[in-house]
Amino acid sequence: MSPREQFVAFMTILRKEIRRWMRIWTQTLLPSAITMSLYFVIFGSLIGSRIGEMGGYTYMQFVVPGLIMMAIVTNSYSNVVSSFFGSKFNHSVEELLVSPTPNYVILMGYVLGGVARGLLVAVIVTLVSLFFTDLHIHSYTVVVAIVLMTSILFALAGFINAVFANNFDDISIVPTFVLTPLIYLGGVFYSMDLLPEFWANVSKLNPLVYVVNAFRYGVLGVSDVSLPVAFAMIGLFTLAAFAYSMHLLNSGKRLRQ
Amino acid sequence: MAAMVPALTIENLSKVYGNGFEALKGISMAVQQGDFFALLGPNGAGKSTTIGIICSLVSKTGGRVSVYGIDIDEDFPGAKKHIGIVPQEFNFNQFEKVRDIVVNQAGYYGLPRELAEARADKYLKELGLWDKREVASRMLSGGMKRRLMIARALVHEPRLLILDEPTAGVDIEMRRSMWDFLKKINAEGTTIILTTHYLEEAEALCRNIAIINHGEIVEHSSVRDLLRRLHREVFIFDCVGELPETIPVSGFVTRRIDEHSLEVEVEKGQAVNEVFRQLDAAGIEVRSLRNRANRLEEMFVTLVEGAA
């Protein structure tokens, strides 16, 4: 396929993906807005007002970056895992597999479909957060870079989950038993300074710690981890997830007989 | 003049699945450009595996496959551009609209949006799906879903169309209209490979045939040659008057089906005229005559049972 044809194929997949989650916006966009509003009300306003300051900011200001990142992570991940597994389940993935579309174009189409949903949800959640607190962005460069890298990373992770999933239970196991605990233990609601040294060190094995803290740095200018280390870790995880996704597509594992 | 490369060449193609099942045992065959080719065989013979390998849904264990001279090991995307596939099972998103399914498929082949939409509209009209273009595909009848898969397979205008049991579960009227459509696009130059369980379909449509059984090709010839090799045909004579208990026809194997129907086996070299003459001499008037079974079916059963 010529580069122009590949671009057409990529845009076809991306358009189809965006239309899919836009069509079912009550299942894809609305829940995050409602859930995050509840987080803002309960943790930010009601409980947060009794907690006082954290990291030099009000508790509401402290949790907002983490909650926005939580929405990006879950939406990027769940979009790709449900869409790609769905196409595997109803065999419509064969439409792509029999076509000359290169594997990397297939992967990019699905991943950017998930990234697009993650970004739109991030905008919605950010707008909702403005009802509860003022947001001043410390570094737009860091914010944009970390949002893109994170949504790509978790969209890739969703793709890997979808390839291995055999049924609909399998696509909810990882978000429920792995992703959600990692998010909650990733410093969304607390600073690492509150943890004993041992648990603070254990937390550094959690990729969500780098994601949440790098984004918090972009918004507030404070972070529990070094920014270069956070970018390096997220970049490393993203490259590994991309390489493994390509390996799965090229080998045809669980996609071709 | 240089000979045309075959539309499809398969050499020593083998497939062993992960569970150790040997689906293909080194088959070889060729389909010429412009042919209407039937790939027949009982369930589990290896037809769908062969088709799956050609269109990349199944990985081969060994052998070579070329599509219009393009080796799939060297340039699979190049080979795929020439192939349109209509699988046995419905494999589209049931929630997507009919037109979107066809337009998107064109996009996967790199067709610009405007051209993709024009092509989709053309084939949806030709296949009688234009009125359903904005309907979710799950709302279509079984026959319409089959036609949708044909429109989807044709949207990039492939030179080789492969149909895996396209008329399974389709009513007679729909089947006939599909046959007419396939004959038309074949006449316009598209090479067609068809697998089917309806041997009548292969006999009516196809010029050449391969019969596959237990992963091996047991027959590869023209339909005409195959039928010429038939030694025996069975005819049913529908008679006006009541037939006597003892049939007044000698030199033929006969069986009285009921009081008006007579079954006669006509061996190679015998003439049906002789049956008419003897019945006429006995004062039995024949209202109509028909072939008892599909001729190809008899040959198929002979070949497949012979190889078992």
XYZ file of C-alpha atoms in Angstrom:
565
model
C 0.000 0.000 0.000
C 1.235 3.476 -0.786
C 1.586 5.938 2.125
C -1.541 7.716 0.844
C -3.547 4.467 0.844
C -2.254 3.669 4.336
C -3.403 7.082 5.517
C -6.866 6.432 4.044
C -7.008 3.077 5.860
C -5.862 4.711 9.115
C -8.472 7.469 8.845
C -11.156 4.870 8.099
C -10.366 2.965 11.302
C -10.066 6.148 13.355
C -13.335 7.585 12.004
C -15.130 4.294 12.661
C -13.794 4.192 16.227
C -14.755 7.778 17.015
C -18.229 7.301 15.533
C -18.624 4.158 17.640
C -18.002 5.842 20.985
C -19.821 9.011 19.968
C -22.908 6.951 19.052
C -23.011 5.411 22.522
C -21.999 8.576 24.397
C -24.259 7.731 27.331
C -22.075 4.689 27.963
C -18.722 6.202 27.016
C -18.679 9.907 27.913
C -21.413 10.542 30.442
C -20.376 8.035 33.167
C -16.956 9.666 33.613
C -18.523 13.103 34.004
C -20.936 11.779 36.656
C -18.358 9.677 38.516
C -15.805 12.471 38.599
C -18.430 14.969 39.792
C -19.135 12.618 42.702
C -15.403 12.356 43.467
C -15.129 16.139 43.431
C -18.131 16.545 45.719
C -17.244 13.791 48.192
C -13.438 13.755 48.296
C -12.844 17.330 47.264
C -15.568 19.353 48.940
C -17.033 17.264 51.777
C -14.054 15.264 53.073
C -11.369 17.459 51.513
C -12.420 20.522 53.487
C -11.636 18.623 56.701
C -8.285 17.303 55.450
C -6.782 20.715 54.871
C -3.688 21.180 52.740
C -1.690 18.521 50.915
C 1.564 19.237 49.135
C 1.034 22.917 49.755
C -2.398 23.006 48.005
C -6.000 22.591 49.089
C -7.080 18.968 48.983
C -9.441 19.714 46.092
C -6.622 21.269 44.052
C -4.420 18.295 44.931
C -6.859 15.585 43.791
C -8.112 17.229 40.592
C -5.040 16.347 38.422
C -5.132 12.747 39.638
C -8.844 12.434 38.921
C -8.452 13.862 35.414
C -5.642 11.402 34.783
C -7.775 8.576 36.188
C -10.477 9.408 33.630
C -7.928 9.450 30.792
C -6.426 6.108 31.829
C -9.724 4.249 32.239
C -11.317 5.634 29.075
C -8.327 5.071 26.782
C -7.982 1.552 28.106
C -11.620 0.538 28.112
C -12.299 1.977 24.652
C -9.685 -0.133 22.921
C -10.245 -3.276 24.954
C -14.002 -3.288 24.358
C -13.858 -2.206 20.722
C -11.117 -4.573 19.600
C -12.456 -7.497 21.611
C -15.926 -6.786 20.187
C -14.581 -6.932 16.644
C -12.776 -10.165 17.508
C -15.921 -11.595 19.072
C -18.174 -10.812 16.075
C -15.336 -11.640 13.644
C -15.531 -8.212 11.997
C -11.798 -7.899 12.695
C -11.464 -10.208 9.675
C -12.473 -7.234 7.510
C -9.141 -5.699 8.441
C -7.099 -8.882 8.491
C -8.005 -9.828 4.897
C -7.256 -6.302 3.665
C -3.778 -5.038 2.733
C -3.813 -2.581 5.670
C -0.447 -2.936 7.471
C -0.527 -4.092 11.070
C 0.939 -0.880 12.442
C -1.872 1.083 10.769
C -4.473 -1.195 12.378
C -2.817 -0.681 15.771
C -2.550 3.097 15.330
C -6.179 3.344 14.245
C -7.492 1.556 17.324
C -5.050 3.248 19.723
C -5.785 6.759 18.491
C -9.510 5.970 18.659
C -8.975 5.261 22.369
C -6.734 8.314 22.780
C -9.408 10.534 21.214
C -11.983 9.295 23.716
C -9.518 9.707 26.594
C -8.824 13.302 25.543
C -12.465 14.244 25.149
C -13.284 12.782 28.555
C -10.311 14.698 29.988
C -11.778 17.929 28.606
C -15.223 17.108 30.030
C -13.823 16.215 33.454
C -11.640 19.331 33.484
C -14.667 21.490 32.695
C -16.610 19.780 35.493
C -13.711 20.377 37.905
C -13.893 24.119 37.200
C -17.208 24.168 39.054
C -15.352 23.074 42.190
C -11.949 24.744 42.006
C -9.713 27.087 40.023
C -7.161 25.438 37.762
C -3.933 27.159 36.818
C -1.690 25.212 34.496
C 1.950 25.277 35.592
C 3.369 23.832 32.333
C 1.253 23.294 29.220
C 4.096 21.345 27.593
C 4.226 18.821 30.418
C 0.441 18.570 30.561
C 0.034 17.913 26.827
C 2.994 15.521 26.650
C 1.950 13.478 29.657
C -1.704 13.306 28.630
C -0.791 12.028 25.152
C 1.811 9.544 26.374
C -0.471 8.201 29.078
C -3.485 7.763 26.836
C -1.331 6.015 24.203
C 0.186 3.729 26.849
C -3.161 2.658 28.277
C -4.800 2.330 24.867
C -1.980 -0.070 23.944
C -2.513 -1.959 27.195
C -6.211 -2.237 26.333
C -5.292 -3.623 22.925
C -3.079 -6.322 24.474
C -5.869 -7.244 26.886
C -8.324 -7.502 23.959
C -6.053 -9.828 21.976
C -5.754 -12.219 24.926
C -9.390 -12.027 26.032
C -11.561 -15.036 25.263
C -14.824 -13.667 26.627
C -16.369 -10.515 28.035
C -15.310 -11.446 31.586
C -11.693 -11.316 30.477
C -11.970 -7.686 29.413
C -13.214 -6.608 32.832
C -10.773 -8.633 34.955
C -7.744 -6.424 34.276
C -9.551 -3.075 34.767
C -11.164 -4.342 37.980
C -8.336 -6.247 39.600
C -5.251 -4.512 38.213
C -5.985 -1.068 36.800
C -8.315 0.241 39.510
C -6.035 -0.784 42.438
C -3.017 0.696 40.657
C -4.893 3.971 40.120
C -6.048 4.178 43.736
C -2.546 3.335 44.979
C -0.933 5.651 42.438
C -1.177 8.775 44.570
C -4.411 10.173 43.179
C -5.789 10.870 46.659
C -2.614 11.201 48.746
C 0.967 12.351 48.602
C 3.735 9.719 48.727
C 5.153 11.703 51.672
C 2.370 10.254 53.811
C 3.565 6.692 53.241
C 6.191 4.925 55.328
C 9.494 4.687 53.438
C 9.035 1.007 52.586
C 5.594 1.513 50.982
C 6.745 4.687 49.263
C 9.500 2.609 47.593
C 7.046 -0.169 46.681
C 4.785 2.466 45.118
C 7.579 3.387 42.718
C 6.948 0.063 40.943
C 3.481 1.337 40.059
C 3.460 3.097 36.637
C 0.401 5.118 37.701
C 2.551 6.886 40.319
C 4.645 8.436 37.523
C 1.604 9.253 35.406
C -0.317 10.967 38.220
C 2.679 12.845 39.598
C 3.959 14.026 36.215
C 0.498 15.367 35.392
C 0.200 16.949 38.821
C 3.510 18.664 38.166
C 2.164 19.981 34.857
C -0.897 21.424 36.610
C 0.346 22.433 40.070
C 4.122 22.383 39.736
C 4.559 19.772 42.510
C 5.438 16.100 42.191
C 6.483 13.234 44.464
C 8.775 11.824 41.776
C 11.407 13.335 39.496
C 9.895 14.579 36.222
C 12.624 13.149 33.918
C 12.296 9.792 35.664
C 8.510 9.927 35.231
C 8.804 10.670 31.493
C 11.471 7.992 31.053
C 9.338 5.376 32.824
C 6.168 6.227 30.887
C 8.136 6.287 27.603
C 9.685 2.921 28.408
C 6.333 1.335 29.277
C 4.807 2.791 26.070
C 7.586 1.445 23.847
C 7.334 -1.986 25.461
C 3.533 -2.057 25.027
C 3.833 -0.940 21.379
C 6.494 -3.558 20.601
C 4.444 -6.304 22.217
C 1.235 -5.231 20.443
C 3.045 -5.323 17.094
C 4.441 -8.754 17.947
C 0.907 -10.007 18.637
C -0.388 -8.618 15.327
C 2.574 -9.818 13.260
C 2.542 -13.309 14.708
C -1.244 -13.491 14.357
C -1.420 -14.944 17.849
C -5.078 -15.339 18.871
C -6.161 -13.514 15.709
C -5.305 -15.941 12.938
C -5.589 -19.734 13.092
C 1.823 -14.619 -27.072
C 2.995 -15.129 -23.486
C 0.761 -17.364 -21.398
C -1.314 -15.551 -18.776
C -0.321 -16.213 -15.179
C -3.006 -18.156 -13.326
C -5.304 -16.192 -11.055
C -4.382 -18.598 -8.262
C -1.585 -21.121 -7.950
C -1.274 -23.437 -4.976
C 1.736 -25.707 -4.626
C 2.205 -28.366 -1.938
C 0.080 -26.393 0.499
C -0.047 -27.952 3.936
C -1.611 -27.007 7.239
C -1.258 -28.670 10.612
C -3.308 -27.016 13.369
C -2.012 -26.578 16.910
C -3.912 -29.653 18.072
C -2.002 -31.789 15.552
C -4.856 -32.070 13.044
C -3.494 -32.207 9.494
C -6.077 -30.210 7.536
C -4.132 -30.015 4.256
C -1.644 -32.632 3.084
C 0.322 -30.811 0.413
C -2.364 -29.889 -2.102
C -1.601 -28.334 -5.487
C -3.985 -26.732 -7.946
C -4.328 -23.782 -10.294
C -7.225 -21.559 -11.250
C -6.924 -19.739 -14.554
C -7.856 -16.096 -15.083
C -11.529 -15.636 -15.880
C -12.454 -19.094 -14.617
C -15.531 -19.976 -12.579
C -14.051 -22.626 -10.337
C -15.697 -24.902 -7.780
C -13.885 -26.224 -4.742
C -15.950 -29.071 -3.394
C -15.606 -31.451 -0.515
C -17.440 -32.789 2.517
C -17.409 -30.947 5.844
C -13.921 -30.846 7.336
C -12.249 -31.727 4.022
C -10.018 -28.624 4.035
C -11.944 -26.177 1.808
C -12.249 -23.381 4.351
C -8.663 -23.903 5.527
C -7.483 -23.465 1.926
C -9.516 -20.294 1.526
C -8.402 -19.045 4.945
C -4.757 -19.379 3.913
C -5.322 -17.560 0.610
C -6.866 -14.562 2.371
C -4.531 -14.646 5.419
C -6.971 -15.715 8.115
C -5.121 -19.007 8.507
C -1.327 -19.373 8.623
C 0.013 -22.094 6.365
C 2.449 -24.733 7.579
C 4.153 -25.248 4.212
C 3.861 -24.748 0.474
C 3.348 -21.747 -1.759
C 0.379 -19.646 -2.799
C 0.452 -17.078 -5.610
C -2.342 -14.715 -6.604
C -1.963 -13.321 -10.121
C 1.725 -14.236 -9.939
C 2.284 -12.549 -6.563
C 3.688 -14.924 -3.946
C 1.937 -14.295 -0.628
C 5.210 -14.887 1.239
C 6.850 -12.073 -0.696
C 4.068 -9.504 -1.007
C 0.904 -10.494 0.835
C -0.561 -6.944 0.792
C -0.022 -6.857 -2.992
C -1.754 -10.224 -3.379
C -4.605 -9.193 -1.051
C -5.493 -6.250 -3.301
C -6.567 -8.764 -5.947
C -8.721 -10.857 -3.603
C -12.305 -10.373 -2.486
C -13.573 -12.821 0.100
C -17.115 -13.804 1.029
C -16.773 -16.032 4.090
C -19.124 -18.745 5.248
C -20.088 -17.052 8.517
C -21.401 -13.501 8.841
C -18.367 -11.500 9.918
C -19.512 -7.906 10.058
C -20.497 -5.692 12.967
C -24.230 -6.297 13.365
C -24.699 -2.794 14.811
C -23.124 -0.985 11.882
C -25.183 0.372 9.042
C -25.131 -1.505 5.750
C -23.555 1.313 3.751
C -20.933 2.046 6.425
C -19.767 -1.574 6.355
C -19.128 -1.436 2.613
C -17.610 2.073 2.615
C -15.256 1.183 5.493
C -14.101 -1.963 3.733
C -13.153 0.156 0.708
C -11.179 2.394 3.067
C -9.174 -0.581 4.330
C -8.051 -1.072 0.727
C -6.964 2.564 0.522
C -9.827 3.834 -1.654
C -10.425 7.554 -1.079
C -13.717 8.328 0.664
C -15.483 9.749 -2.389
C -14.624 6.741 -4.561
C -15.446 4.359 -1.703
C -18.926 5.855 -1.356
C -19.559 5.744 -5.113
C -18.472 2.088 -5.287
C -20.498 1.143 -2.233
C -23.617 2.745 -3.729
C -23.011 0.962 -7.045
C -22.778 -2.508 -5.502
C -25.563 -1.939 -2.988
C -27.828 -1.043 -5.915
C -26.658 -3.997 -8.013
C -27.256 -6.402 -5.167
C -30.658 -5.011 -4.238
C -29.602 -3.513 -0.904
C -29.970 0.173 -1.762
C -33.207 0.551 0.190
C -31.518 -0.950 3.258
C -28.356 1.171 3.129
C -29.119 3.099 6.329
C -30.361 0.062 8.235
C -28.268 -1.664 10.934
C -26.977 -4.866 9.375
C -28.553 -7.033 12.081
C -31.978 -6.080 10.691
C -31.287 -7.765 7.332
C -32.609 -11.190 6.365
C -30.151 -14.071 5.917
C -30.117 -13.682 2.130
C -29.550 -9.937 2.389
C -26.659 -10.480 4.786
C -25.062 -12.798 2.226
C -25.495 -10.153 -0.467
C -24.037 -7.535 1.848
C -20.906 -9.671 2.191
C -20.707 -9.941 -1.612
C -21.009 -6.143 -1.981
C -18.331 -5.707 0.680
C -16.022 -8.180 -1.089
C -16.461 -6.427 -4.436
C -16.089 -2.826 -3.323
C -12.353 -2.702 -4.147
C -13.118 -4.489 -7.455
C -10.892 -7.527 -6.961
C -9.807 -9.686 -9.880
C -10.362 -12.857 -7.842
C -13.573 -13.350 -5.872
C -13.701 -16.242 -3.418
C -17.073 -17.314 -2.049
C -17.275 -19.856 0.753
C -20.752 -21.381 0.538
C -22.450 -18.118 -0.452
C -25.929 -19.559 -0.881
C -26.095 -21.622 2.325
C -29.502 -21.033 3.900
C -30.695 -18.812 1.048
C -34.102 -19.422 -0.550
C -34.343 -20.621 -4.152
C -35.377 -17.300 -5.670
C -32.567 -15.445 -3.917
C -30.105 -18.177 -4.872
C -31.049 -17.878 -8.539
C -30.638 -14.098 -8.508
C -27.238 -14.512 -6.836
C -26.261 -17.000 -9.540
C -27.228 -14.485 -12.235
C -25.166 -11.798 -10.549
C -22.118 -14.048 -10.207
C -22.408 -15.135 -13.852
C -22.533 -11.471 -14.865
C -19.402 -10.413 -12.993
C -17.602 -13.549 -14.187
C -18.519 -12.641 -17.771
C -17.097 -9.170 -17.100
C -13.739 -10.736 -16.218
C -13.730 -11.510 -12.486
C -12.293 -14.915 -11.673
C -14.542 -16.722 -9.208
C -13.785 -19.564 -6.831
C -16.791 -21.059 -5.116
C -17.185 -23.639 -2.410
C -20.635 -25.044 -2.029
C -22.592 -27.961 -0.705
C -25.155 -27.524 -3.473
C -23.572 -29.536 -6.253
C -26.317 -28.394 -8.560
C -24.838 -24.926 -8.034
C -21.358 -26.027 -9.088
C -22.783 -27.793 -12.139
C -24.834 -24.753 -13.135
C -22.119 -22.149 -12.636
C -18.635 -23.582 -12.789
C -16.380 -24.596 -15.644
C -13.633 -26.248 -13.609
C -13.636 -28.119 -10.367
C -11.433 -29.499 -7.629
C -12.710 -31.989 -5.107
C -10.903 -32.064 -1.803
C -11.249 -34.807 0.776
C -9.276 -35.485 3.967
C -6.914 -32.640 3.028
C -6.084 -34.025 -0.416
C -7.244 -33.145 -3.914
C -9.019 -36.223 -5.258
C -10.188 -34.641 -8.521
C -9.112 -31.591 -10.516
C -10.653 -31.225 -13.958
C -13.339 -29.496 -15.950
C -16.966 -30.043 -14.946
C -17.657 -31.227 -18.509
C -14.925 -33.903 -18.345
C -16.108 -35.016 -14.967
C -19.683 -35.439 -16.123
C -18.545 -37.216 -19.270
C -17.034 -39.868 -17.049
C -20.357 -40.679 -15.480
C -21.339 -44.230 -16.335
C -24.943 -44.114 -15.343
C -27.867 -41.759 -15.062
C -31.202 -42.340 -13.411
C -34.427 -40.984 -14.950
C -37.934 -40.781 -13.543
C -40.740 -41.344 -16.068
C -44.057 -39.818 -15.008
C -46.715 -41.859 -16.831
C -50.335 -40.981 -17.664
C -51.955 -44.328 -17.038
C -51.478 -46.789 -14.181
C -48.242 -48.767 -14.485
C -48.464 -52.592 -14.433
C -46.756 -54.475 -11.563
C -44.295 -55.964 -14.047
C -42.601 -53.184 -15.979
C -42.572 -53.898 -19.739
C -39.029 -52.560 -20.274
C -36.156 -54.957 -20.879
C -32.407 -54.270 -21.016
C -32.594 -51.602 -18.286
C -32.662 -51.687 -14.512
C -36.125 -50.402 -13.589
C -38.088 -49.776 -10.403
C -41.761 -48.960 -10.021
C -41.881 -46.045 -7.546
C -45.683 -45.778 -7.465
C -48.586 -46.424 -9.826
C -47.564 -43.540 -12.117
C -43.813 -43.224 -11.622
C -41.069 -45.368 -13.040
C -37.348 -45.178 -12.312
C -34.966 -46.310 -15.057
C -31.155 -46.557 -14.918
C -29.538 -45.680 -18.248
C -25.977 -46.944 -18.589
C -23.329 -45.245 -20.712
C -23.941 -46.303 -24.334
C -27.659 -46.894 -23.858
C -30.278 -44.512 -25.279
C -33.314 -43.152 -23.447
C -35.160 -43.466 -26.763
C -35.198 -47.222 -26.290
C -37.123 -46.856 -23.014
C -39.659 -44.616 -24.751
C -40.009 -47.145 -27.592
C -40.667 -50.034 -25.229
C -43.144 -48.044 -23.114
C -44.906 -46.886 -26.263
C -45.109 -50.463 -27.503
C -46.742 -51.437 -24.191
C -49.275 -48.608 -24.617
C -47.882 -46.560 -21.762
C -47.952 -42.833 -22.382
C -45.222 -40.683 -20.757
C -46.296 -37.290 -19.431
C -42.868 -36.046 -18.375
C -39.296 -37.080 -17.764
C -36.787 -35.854 -15.210
C -33.324 -36.657 -13.941
C -33.566 -38.319 -10.527
C -30.534 -36.814 -8.902
C -27.988 -34.185 -9.614
C -25.399 -35.835 -11.835
C -22.454 -34.149 -10.227
C -23.670 -35.268 -6.840
C -23.391 -38.893 -7.908
C -19.852 -38.346 -9.140
C -18.989 -36.465 -5.939
C -20.257 -39.288 -3.749
C -18.357 -41.832 -5.858
C -15.098 -39.897 -5.583
C -15.392 -39.053 -1.912
C -16.514 -42.535 -0.880
C -13.818 -44.057 -3.063
C -11.172 -42.014 -1.293
C -12.510 -42.775 2.191
